[in-house]
Tab-separated table of N, CA, C and O in Angstrom:
chain	number	residue	atom	x	y	z
C	1	MET	N	18.584	8.617	11.782
C	1	MET	CA	18.699	10.059	11.724
C	1	MET	C	17.345	10.734	11.908
C	1	MET	O	17.263	11.870	12.306
C	2	SER	N	16.257	10.042	11.593
C	2	SER	CA	14.937	10.659	11.654
C	2	SER	C	14.485	10.883	13.090
C	2	SER	O	14.511	9.993	13.908
C	3	ASN	N	14.089	12.097	13.367
C	3	ASN	CA	13.443	12.400	14.638
C	3	ASN	C	12.079	12.993	14.353
C	3	ASN	O	11.515	13.688	15.171
C	4	GLY	N	11.572	12.755	13.170
C	4	GLY	CA	10.310	13.319	12.743
C	4	GLY	C	10.491	14.472	11.774
C	4	GLY	O	9.572	14.819	11.053
C	5	ASN	N	11.672	15.064	11.756
C	5	ASN	CA	11.940	16.190	10.864
C	5	ASN	C	13.212	16.043	10.038
C	5	ASN	O	13.495	16.888	9.200
C	6	PHE	N	13.994	14.973	10.258
C	6	PHE	CA	15.233	14.751	9.515
C	6	PHE	C	15.199	13.358	8.902
C	6	PHE	O	14.835	12.392	9.564
C	7	PHE	N	15.592	13.270	7.627
C	7	PHE	CA	15.473	12.021	6.887
C	7	PHE	C	16.693	11.825	5.999
C	7	PHE	O	17.503	12.735	5.834
C	8	ASN	N	16.794	10.634	5.384
C	8	ASN	CA	17.870	10.324	4.462
C	8	ASN	C	17.259	9.730	3.202
C	8	ASN	O	16.439	8.810	3.290
C	9	LEU	N	17.680	10.231	2.036
C	9	LEU	CA	17.133	9.754	0.763
C	9	LEU	C	17.317	8.258	0.558
C	9	LEU	O	16.525	7.615	-0.120
C	10	HIS	N	18.372	7.692	1.125
C	10	HIS	CA	18.715	6.303	0.846
C	10	HIS	C	18.275	5.326	1.938
C	10	HIS	O	18.506	4.123	1.800
C	11	ASP	N	17.652	5.812	2.994
C	11	ASP	CA	17.175	4.941	4.072
C	11	ASP	C	15.799	4.401	3.693
C	11	ASP	O	14.786	5.088	3.820
C	12	LEU	N	15.789	3.164	3.207
C	12	LEU	CA	14.564	2.569	2.681
C	12	LEU	C	13.504	2.291	3.746
C	12	LEU	O	12.365	1.970	3.414
C	13	ASP	N	13.869	2.404	5.019
C	13	ASP	CA	12.902	2.187	6.089
C	13	ASP	C	12.121	3.451	6.432
C	13	ASP	O	11.153	3.400	7.182
C	14	GLN	N	12.523	4.581	5.890
C	14	GLN	CA	11.854	5.846	6.193
C	14	GLN	C	10.770	6.149	5.170
C	14	GLN	O	10.873	5.785	4.005
C	15	GLY	N	9.749	6.850	5.618
C	15	GLY	CA	8.683	7.295	4.732
C	15	GLY	C	7.534	6.314	4.652
C	15	GLY	O	7.597	5.191	5.142
C	16	ILE	N	6.466	6.785	4.051
C	16	ILE	CA	5.268	5.969	3.796
C	16	ILE	C	5.505	5.239	2.482
C	16	ILE	O	5.758	5.863	1.451
C	17	GLN	N	5.426	3.923	2.511
C	17	GLN	CA	5.751	3.099	1.338
C	17	GLN	C	4.555	3.023	0.379
C	17	GLN	O	3.435	2.748	0.798
C	18	ARG	N	4.830	3.265	-0.927
C	18	ARG	CA	3.808	3.089	-1.955
C	18	ARG	C	4.438	2.405	-3.168
C	18	ARG	O	5.556	2.737	-3.563
C	19	LYS	N	3.708	1.463	-3.734
C	19	LYS	CA	4.092	0.865	-5.015
C	19	LYS	C	3.195	1.536	-6.054
C	19	LYS	O	1.993	1.277	-6.102
C	20	LEU	N	3.766	2.436	-6.830
C	20	LEU	CA	2.972	3.203	-7.784
C	20	LEU	C	2.540	2.358	-8.978
C	20	LEU	O	1.426	2.491	-9.472
C	21	ALA	N	3.429	1.504	-9.453
C	21	ALA	CA	3.164	0.609	-10.582
C	21	ALA	C	4.266	-0.441	-10.560
C	21	ALA	O	5.186	-0.368	-9.748
C	22	GLU	N	4.195	-1.399	-11.464
C	22	GLU	CA	5.233	-2.420	-11.538
C	22	GLU	C	6.570	-1.746	-11.844
C	22	GLU	O	6.696	-1.027	-12.829
C	23	GLY	N	7.552	-1.913	-10.938
C	23	GLY	CA	8.868	-1.323	-11.127
C	23	GLY	C	8.999	0.116	-10.643
C	23	GLY	O	10.056	0.715	-10.813
C	24	LEU	N	7.947	0.671	-10.045
C	24	LEU	CA	7.971	2.042	-9.520
C	24	LEU	C	7.615	2.014	-8.048
C	24	LEU	O	6.491	1.639	-7.679
C	25	THR	N	8.554	2.396	-7.195
C	25	THR	CA	8.294	2.452	-5.765
C	25	THR	C	8.554	3.864	-5.261
C	25	THR	O	9.418	4.578	-5.778
C	26	ALA	N	7.799	4.252	-4.259
C	26	ALA	CA	7.943	5.593	-3.695
C	26	ALA	C	7.913	5.520	-2.180
C	26	ALA	O	7.265	4.651	-1.591
C	27	ARG	N	8.637	6.456	-1.581
C	27	ARG	CA	8.567	6.675	-0.136
C	27	ARG	C	8.097	8.109	0.041
C	27	ARG	O	8.683	9.038	-0.500
C	28	ILE	N	7.029	8.284	0.773
C	28	ILE	CA	6.337	9.565	0.874
C	28	ILE	C	6.630	10.228	2.212
C	28	ILE	O	6.580	9.582	3.266
C	29	PHE	N	6.889	11.535	2.145
C	29	PHE	CA	7.178	12.338	3.330
C	29	PHE	C	6.256	13.557	3.310
C	29	PHE	O	6.565	14.560	2.672
C	30	PRO	N	5.087	13.453	3.962
C	30	PRO	CA	4.128	14.557	3.917
C	30	PRO	C	4.440	15.641	4.949
C	30	PRO	O	4.835	15.349	6.076
C	31	GLY	N	4.275	16.875	4.540
C	31	GLY	CA	4.361	18.008	5.440
C	31	GLY	C	3.016	18.697	5.483
C	31	GLY	O	2.033	18.209	4.921
C	32	GLU	N	2.979	19.827	6.109
C	32	GLU	CA	1.726	20.559	6.219
C	32	GLU	C	1.313	21.190	4.886
C	32	GLU	O	0.146	21.194	4.532
C	33	ASN	N	2.290	21.727	4.139
C	33	ASN	CA	1.989	22.458	2.912
C	33	ASN	C	2.536	21.839	1.640
C	33	ASN	O	2.187	22.262	0.553
C	34	LEU	N	3.441	20.880	1.787
C	34	LEU	CA	3.958	20.178	0.619
C	34	LEU	C	4.343	18.767	1.002
C	34	LEU	O	4.333	18.399	2.174
C	35	MET	N	4.659	17.974	0.001
C	35	MET	CA	4.949	16.556	0.202
C	35	MET	C	6.100	16.151	-0.703
C	35	MET	O	6.114	16.503	-1.881
C	36	PHE	N	7.084	15.434	-0.144
C	36	PHE	CA	8.183	14.851	-0.923
C	36	PHE	C	7.842	13.398	-1.223
C	36	PHE	O	7.352	12.678	-0.363
C	37	SER	N	8.159	12.982	-2.432
C	37	SER	CA	8.023	11.587	-2.837
C	37	SER	C	9.367	11.168	-3.420
C	37	SER	O	9.836	11.750	-4.398
C	38	VAL	N	10.016	10.186	-2.791
C	38	VAL	CA	11.322	9.685	-3.226
C	38	VAL	C	11.039	8.441	-4.063
C	38	VAL	O	10.580	7.429	-3.537
C	39	VAL	N	11.275	8.532	-5.364
C	39	VAL	CA	10.826	7.511	-6.314
C	39	VAL	C	12.006	6.805	-6.966
C	39	VAL	O	12.930	7.446	-7.459
C	40	ARG	N	11.950	5.483	-6.977
C	40	ARG	CA	12.911	4.654	-7.719
C	40	ARG	C	12.132	3.952	-8.829
C	40	ARG	O	11.078	3.362	-8.581
C	41	ILE	N	12.686	4.037	-10.039
C	41	ILE	CA	12.054	3.386	-11.180
C	41	ILE	C	13.072	2.434	-11.795
C	41	ILE	O	14.185	2.838	-12.143
C	42	GLU	N	12.693	1.180	-11.912
C	42	GLU	CA	13.576	0.165	-12.474
C	42	GLU	C	13.806	0.422	-13.960
C	42	GLU	O	13.013	1.108	-14.612
C	43	PRO	N	14.886	-0.125	-14.520
C	43	PRO	CA	15.194	0.086	-15.934
C	43	PRO	C	13.998	-0.190	-16.843
C	43	PRO	O	13.331	-1.231	-16.716
C	44	ASN	N	13.709	0.772	-17.700
C	44	ASN	CA	12.652	0.703	-18.714
C	44	ASN	C	11.240	0.568	-18.159
C	44	ASN	O	10.291	0.384	-18.927
C	45	ALA	N	11.064	0.666	-16.845
C	45	ALA	CA	9.714	0.613	-16.275
C	45	ALA	C	9.038	1.965	-16.490
C	45	ALA	O	9.694	3.001	-16.623
C	46	GLU	N	7.716	1.950	-16.526
C	46	GLU	CA	6.997	3.206	-16.725
C	46	GLU	C	5.674	3.198	-15.979
C	46	GLU	O	5.061	2.165	-15.767
C	47	GLY	N	5.289	4.381	-15.593
C	47	GLY	CA	3.998	4.567	-14.946
C	47	GLY	C	2.968	5.006	-15.972
C	47	GLY	O	3.317	5.501	-17.049
C	48	SER	N	1.720	4.834	-15.637
C	48	SER	CA	0.658	5.237	-16.562
C	48	SER	C	0.531	6.758	-16.599
C	48	SER	O	0.885	7.452	-15.648
C	49	ILE	N	0.042	7.252	-17.710
C	49	ILE	CA	-0.250	8.674	-17.832
C	49	ILE	C	-1.435	8.971	-16.908
C	49	ILE	O	-2.434	8.270	-16.924
C	50	HIS	N	-1.289	10.010	-16.092
C	50	HIS	CA	-2.327	10.346	-15.114
C	50	HIS	C	-2.274	11.847	-14.824
C	50	HIS	O	-1.380	12.546	-15.293
C	51	SER	N	-3.224	12.328	-14.051
C	51	SER	CA	-3.214	13.723	-13.620
C	51	SER	C	-3.807	13.802	-12.225
C	51	SER	O	-4.441	12.857	-11.751
C	52	HIS	N	-3.586	14.920	-11.576
C	52	HIS	CA	-4.125	15.183	-10.242
C	52	HIS	C	-4.157	16.694	-10.068
C	52	HIS	O	-3.445	17.422	-10.774
C	53	PRO	N	-4.958	17.191	-9.145
C	53	PRO	CA	-5.090	18.650	-9.002
C	53	PRO	C	-3.872	19.344	-8.398
C	53	PRO	O	-3.710	20.550	-8.570
C	54	GLU	N	-3.008	18.605	-7.714
C	54	GLU	CA	-1.850	19.217	-7.054
C	54	GLU	C	-0.759	19.576	-8.061
C	54	GLU	O	-0.521	18.848	-9.011
C	55	GLU	N	-0.074	20.695	-7.830
C	55	GLU	CA	1.126	21.035	-8.588
C	55	GLU	C	2.219	20.041	-8.210
C	55	GLU	O	2.304	19.622	-7.059
C	56	GLN	N	3.050	19.669	-9.179
C	56	GLN	CA	4.119	18.699	-8.925
C	56	GLN	C	5.415	19.172	-9.578
C	56	GLN	O	5.432	19.520	-10.758
C	57	TRP	N	6.476	19.188	-8.797
C	57	TRP	CA	7.820	19.443	-9.313
C	57	TRP	C	8.599	18.144	-9.228
C	57	TRP	O	8.439	17.383	-8.263
C	58	GLY	N	9.426	17.850	-10.223
C	58	GLY	CA	10.249	16.652	-10.225
C	58	GLY	C	11.706	16.992	-10.451
C	58	GLY	O	12.014	17.931	-11.193
C	59	ILE	N	12.585	16.216	-9.807
C	59	ILE	CA	14.036	16.387	-9.960
C	59	ILE	C	14.632	15.010	-10.262
C	59	ILE	O	14.481	14.077	-9.464
C	60	MET	N	15.306	14.870	-11.400
C	60	MET	CA	15.980	13.619	-11.754
C	60	MET	C	17.349	13.627	-11.083
C	60	MET	O	18.239	14.379	-11.483
C	61	LEU	N	17.504	12.816	-10.039
C	61	LEU	CA	18.775	12.764	-9.314
C	61	LEU	C	19.778	11.828	-9.978
C	61	LEU	O	20.976	12.118	-10.010
C	62	GLU	N	19.299	10.689	-10.455
C	62	GLU	CA	20.163	9.684	-11.091
C	62	GLU	C	19.426	9.080	-12.270
C	62	GLU	O	18.196	8.972	-12.251
C	63	GLY	N	20.174	8.659	-13.274
C	63	GLY	CA	19.598	7.949	-14.408
C	63	GLY	C	19.032	8.887	-15.454
C	63	GLY	O	19.398	10.059	-15.550
C	64	SER	N	18.108	8.338	-16.240
C	64	SER	CA	17.493	9.096	-17.326
C	64	SER	C	16.121	8.503	-17.610
C	64	SER	O	15.758	7.454	-17.084
C	65	GLY	N	15.385	9.198	-18.474
C	65	GLY	CA	14.076	8.703	-18.844
C	65	GLY	C	13.398	9.626	-19.831
C	65	GLY	O	13.986	10.590	-20.325
C	66	VAL	N	12.145	9.311	-20.096
C	66	VAL	CA	11.310	10.145	-20.950
C	66	VAL	C	10.109	10.573	-20.132
C	66	VAL	O	9.327	9.738	-19.661
C	67	ARG	N	9.985	11.876	-19.933
C	67	ARG	CA	8.876	12.477	-19.197
C	67	ARG	C	7.851	12.928	-20.224
C	67	ARG	O	8.128	13.779	-21.064
C	68	THR	N	6.661	12.328	-20.175
C	68	THR	CA	5.573	12.760	-21.040
C	68	THR	C	4.720	13.722	-20.233
C	68	THR	O	4.299	13.409	-19.112
C	69	GLN	N	4.517	14.903	-20.786
C	69	GLN	CA	3.740	15.916	-20.078
C	69	GLN	C	2.881	16.649	-21.095
C	69	GLN	O	3.402	17.193	-22.064
C	70	ASP	N	1.569	16.613	-20.872
C	70	ASP	CA	0.607	17.271	-21.751
C	70	ASP	C	0.782	16.800	-23.193
C	70	ASP	O	0.722	17.580	-24.133
C	71	GLY	N	1.072	15.482	-23.351
C	71	GLY	CA	1.190	14.874	-24.665
C	71	GLY	C	2.534	15.024	-25.351
C	71	GLY	O	2.729	14.520	-26.457
C	72	VAL	N	3.492	15.706	-24.713
C	72	VAL	CA	4.803	15.935	-25.316
C	72	VAL	C	5.853	15.128	-24.557
C	72	VAL	O	5.887	15.142	-23.322
C	73	GLU	N	6.732	14.413	-25.289
C	73	GLU	CA	7.804	13.640	-24.669
C	73	GLU	C	9.042	14.514	-24.486
C	73	GLU	O	9.476	15.190	-25.423
C	74	HIS	N	9.601	14.477	-23.275
C	74	HIS	CA	10.807	15.234	-22.943
C	74	HIS	C	11.854	14.246	-22.430
C	74	HIS	O	11.593	13.545	-21.445
C	75	HIS	N	13.015	14.193	-23.073
C	75	HIS	CA	14.100	13.332	-22.609
C	75	HIS	C	14.784	14.038	-21.444
C	75	HIS	O	15.205	15.195	-21.573
C	76	VAL	N	14.858	13.360	-20.293
C	76	VAL	CA	15.420	13.955	-19.085
C	76	VAL	C	16.561	13.091	-18.563
C	76	VAL	O	16.577	11.876	-18.760
C	77	LYS	N	17.514	13.765	-17.910
C	77	LYS	CA	18.697	13.083	-17.365
C	77	LYS	C	18.995	13.663	-15.996
C	77	LYS	O	18.383	14.658	-15.574
C	78	ALA	N	19.958	13.060	-15.302
C	78	ALA	CA	20.339	13.530	-13.968
C	78	ALA	C	20.631	15.024	-14.008
C	78	ALA	O	21.340	15.512	-14.891
C	79	GLY	N	20.052	15.736	-13.064
C	79	GLY	CA	20.211	17.178	-12.982
C	79	GLY	C	19.046	17.959	-13.553
C	79	GLY	O	18.860	19.130	-13.233
C	80	ASP	N	18.234	17.331	-14.392
C	80	ASP	CA	17.068	18.018	-14.955
C	80	ASP	C	15.940	18.061	-13.928
C	80	ASP	O	15.787	17.150	-13.110
C	81	PHE	N	15.150	19.131	-13.971
C	81	PHE	CA	13.943	19.192	-13.149
C	81	PHE	C	12.837	19.899	-13.910
C	81	PHE	O	13.087	20.566	-14.906
C	82	TRP	N	11.599	19.703	-13.466
C	82	TRP	CA	10.442	20.165	-14.215
C	82	TRP	C	9.294	20.508	-13.279
C	82	TRP	O	9.248	20.071	-12.137
C	83	CYS	N	8.365	21.277	-13.823
C	83	CYS	CA	7.143	21.637	-13.103
C	83	CYS	C	5.954	21.098	-13.887
C	83	CYS	O	5.890	21.259	-15.108
C	84	THR	N	5.040	20.461	-13.198
C	84	THR	CA	3.809	19.992	-13.801
C	84	THR	C	2.652	20.685	-13.079
C	84	THR	O	2.398	20.412	-11.902
C	85	PRO	N	1.958	21.589	-13.753
C	85	PRO	CA	0.815	22.241	-13.117
C	85	PRO	C	-0.279	21.220	-12.783
C	85	PRO	O	-0.331	20.129	-13.378
C	86	GLY	N	-1.143	21.568	-11.867
C	86	GLY	CA	-2.257	20.685	-11.519
C	86	GLY	C	-3.118	20.367	-12.726
C	86	GLY	O	-3.271	21.181	-13.638
C	87	ASN	N	-3.645	19.146	-12.757
C	87	ASN	CA	-4.574	18.647	-13.774
C	87	ASN	C	-3.959	18.481	-15.168
C	87	ASN	O	-4.685	18.311	-16.140
C	88	VAL	N	-2.623	18.509	-15.279
C	88	VAL	CA	-1.947	18.248	-16.552
C	88	VAL	C	-1.534	16.777	-16.579
C	88	VAL	O	-0.907	16.285	-15.638
C	89	GLU	N	-1.889	16.066	-17.646
C	89	GLU	CA	-1.539	14.653	-17.754
C	89	GLU	C	-0.025	14.504	-17.907
C	89	GLU	O	0.617	15.279	-18.624
C	90	HIS	N	0.512	13.469	-17.221
C	90	HIS	CA	1.953	13.265	-17.226
C	90	HIS	C	2.294	11.826	-16.843
C	90	HIS	O	1.464	11.110	-16.291
C	91	GLY	N	3.537	11.442	-17.108
C	91	GLY	CA	4.060	10.135	-16.741
C	91	GLY	C	5.548	10.102	-17.025
C	91	GLY	O	6.096	11.012	-17.643
C	92	LEU	N	6.213	9.040	-16.572
C	92	LEU	CA	7.662	8.924	-16.757
C	92	LEU	C	8.022	7.476	-17.058
C	92	LEU	O	7.531	6.561	-16.386
C	93	LYS	N	8.860	7.293	-18.066
C	93	LYS	CA	9.433	5.976	-18.368
C	93	LYS	C	10.928	6.087	-18.124
C	93	LYS	O	11.591	6.981	-18.649
C	94	ALA	N	11.456	5.167	-17.321
C	94	ALA	CA	12.890	5.164	-17.011
C	94	ALA	C	13.700	4.707	-18.210
C	94	ALA	O	13.231	3.932	-19.044
C	95	GLY	N	14.930	5.172	-18.260
C	95	GLY	CA	15.868	4.740	-19.284
C	95	GLY	C	16.443	3.373	-18.953
C	95	GLY	O	16.003	2.700	-18.004
C	96	PRO	N	17.463	2.935	-19.695
C	96	PRO	CA	18.015	1.585	-19.549
C	96	PRO	C	18.690	1.325	-18.207
C	96	PRO	O	18.869	0.169	-17.825
C	97	ASP	N	19.061	2.375	-17.467
C	97	ASP	CA	19.683	2.203	-16.155
C	97	ASP	C	18.727	2.516	-15.006
C	97	ASP	O	19.147	2.561	-13.846
C	98	GLY	N	17.464	2.764	-15.323
C	98	GLY	CA	16.511	3.154	-14.293
C	98	GLY	C	16.721	4.604	-13.897
C	98	GLY	O	17.519	5.320	-14.515
C	99	CYS	N	16.010	5.036	-12.864
C	99	CYS	CA	16.200	6.414	-12.414
C	99	CYS	C	15.743	6.585	-10.972
C	99	CYS	O	15.029	5.751	-10.404
C	100	PHE	N	16.205	7.683	-10.403
C	100	PHE	CA	15.936	8.064	-9.018
C	100	PHE	C	15.445	9.504	-9.074
C	100	PHE	O	16.166	10.400	-9.545
C	101	VAL	N	14.202	9.731	-8.633
C	101	VAL	CA	13.533	11.017	-8.802
C	101	VAL	C	12.956	11.473	-7.472
C	101	VAL	O	12.458	10.665	-6.686
C	102	ILE	N	13.002	12.779	-7.242
C	102	ILE	CA	12.280	13.393	-6.135
C	102	ILE	C	11.116	14.153	-6.745
C	102	ILE	O	11.302	14.978	-7.643
C	103	ASP	N	9.907	13.880	-6.272
C	103	ASP	CA	8.732	14.659	-6.646
C	103	ASP	C	8.292	15.465	-5.433
C	103	ASP	O	8.317	14.958	-4.304
C	104	VAL	N	7.903	16.699	-5.678
C	104	VAL	CA	7.399	17.572	-4.619
C	104	VAL	C	5.996	18.006	-5.018
C	104	VAL	O	5.794	18.522	-6.126
C	105	PHE	N	5.026	17.775	-4.138
C	105	PHE	CA	3.628	18.111	-4.400
C	105	PHE	C	3.183	19.237	-3.482
C	105	PHE	O	3.514	19.262	-2.296
C	106	SER	N	2.386	20.140	-4.039
C	106	SER	CA	1.761	21.169	-3.224
C	106	SER	C	0.361	21.415	-3.765
C	106	SER	O	0.197	21.641	-4.962
C	107	PRO	N	-0.638	21.322	-2.896
C	107	PRO	CA	-0.558	20.853	-1.518
C	107	PRO	C	-0.295	19.348	-1.489
C	107	PRO	O	-0.315	18.684	-2.529
C	108	PRO	N	-0.058	18.779	-0.294
C	108	PRO	CA	0.165	17.337	-0.197
C	108	PRO	C	-1.011	16.543	-0.783
C	108	PRO	O	-2.165	16.969	-0.670
C	109	ARG	N	-0.702	15.430	-1.404
C	109	ARG	CA	-1.739	14.555	-1.978
C	109	ARG	C	-2.342	13.686	-0.873
C	109	ARG	O	-1.639	12.909	-0.242
C	110	GLY	N	-3.623	13.806	-0.676
C	110	GLY	CA	-4.313	13.051	0.362
C	110	GLY	C	-4.144	11.553	0.227
C	110	GLY	O	-3.933	10.850	1.215
C	111	ALA	N	-4.221	11.042	-1.002
C	111	ALA	CA	-4.126	9.594	-1.229
C	111	ALA	C	-2.764	9.040	-0.847
C	111	ALA	O	-2.624	7.855	-0.578
C	112	TYR	N	-1.732	9.885	-0.829
C	112	TYR	CA	-0.379	9.423	-0.541
C	112	TYR	C	-0.040	9.474	0.948
C	112	TYR	O	1.061	9.122	1.337
C	113	LYS	N	-0.975	9.880	1.772
C	113	LYS	CA	-0.683	9.980	3.212
C	113	LYS	C	-0.798	8.648	3.914
C	113	LYS	O	-0.652	8.569	5.137
C	114	LYS	N	-1.037	7.574	3.144
C	114	LYS	CA	-1.069	6.235	3.720
C	114	LYS	C	-0.401	5.263	2.752
C	114	LYS	O	-0.359	5.499	1.553
C	115	ALA	N	0.166	4.195	3.314
C	115	ALA	CA	0.819	3.180	2.496
C	115	ALA	C	-0.209	2.555	1.555
C	115	ALA	O	-1.401	2.539	1.830
C	116	GLY	N	0.275	2.057	0.431
C	116	GLY	CA	-0.628	1.401	-0.506
C	116	GLY	C	-0.006	1.274	-1.860
C	116	GLY	O	1.205	1.299	-2.022
C	117	SER	N	-0.877	1.189	-2.869
C	117	SER	CA	-0.394	1.045	-4.234
C	117	SER	C	-1.214	1.946	-5.160
C	117	SER	O	-2.304	2.379	-4.820
C	118	GLY	N	-0.633	2.204	-6.313
C	118	GLY	CA	-1.292	3.032	-7.305
C	118	GLY	C	-1.081	4.513	-7.060
C	118	GLY	O	-0.458	4.936	-6.092
C	119	TYR	N	-1.618	5.302	-7.974
C	119	TYR	CA	-1.470	6.747	-7.921
C	119	TYR	C	-2.531	7.424	-7.061
C	119	TYR	O	-2.465	8.620	-6.834
C	120	GLY	N	-3.490	6.672	-6.587
C	120	GLY	CA	-4.544	7.263	-5.757
C	120	GLY	C	-5.597	7.939	-6.594
C	120	GLY	O	-5.485	8.078	-7.800
C	121	ALA	N	-6.652	8.358	-5.921
C	121	ALA	CA	-7.768	9.001	-6.623
C	121	ALA	C	-7.606	10.505	-6.625
C	121	ALA	O	-6.995	11.075	-5.775
């Protein structure tokens, strides 16, 4: 379906591949002014608490987890979404069934414009 501007959330061959942490994989779709990150988190897996200057919005499409943001734990489930301002520490631990999340960054994160691992600098 992709012609450079059309994509599918479930097509694992699309996007820039990143392994964020053990049990956390992302496919990155950068645009000029924002960036989509399609994230799958295995059951009970979690990423490290981190921050970056870009604003980040997240949408929990499937599953559940605990979103830690600015030191506060928020229990999130499918349908919940959130905003994380730039430079605010945050992280996510998946629930017992794992989770499927869309993250949107503005502006696009430079470190995510290439395949690799980790959260970038």
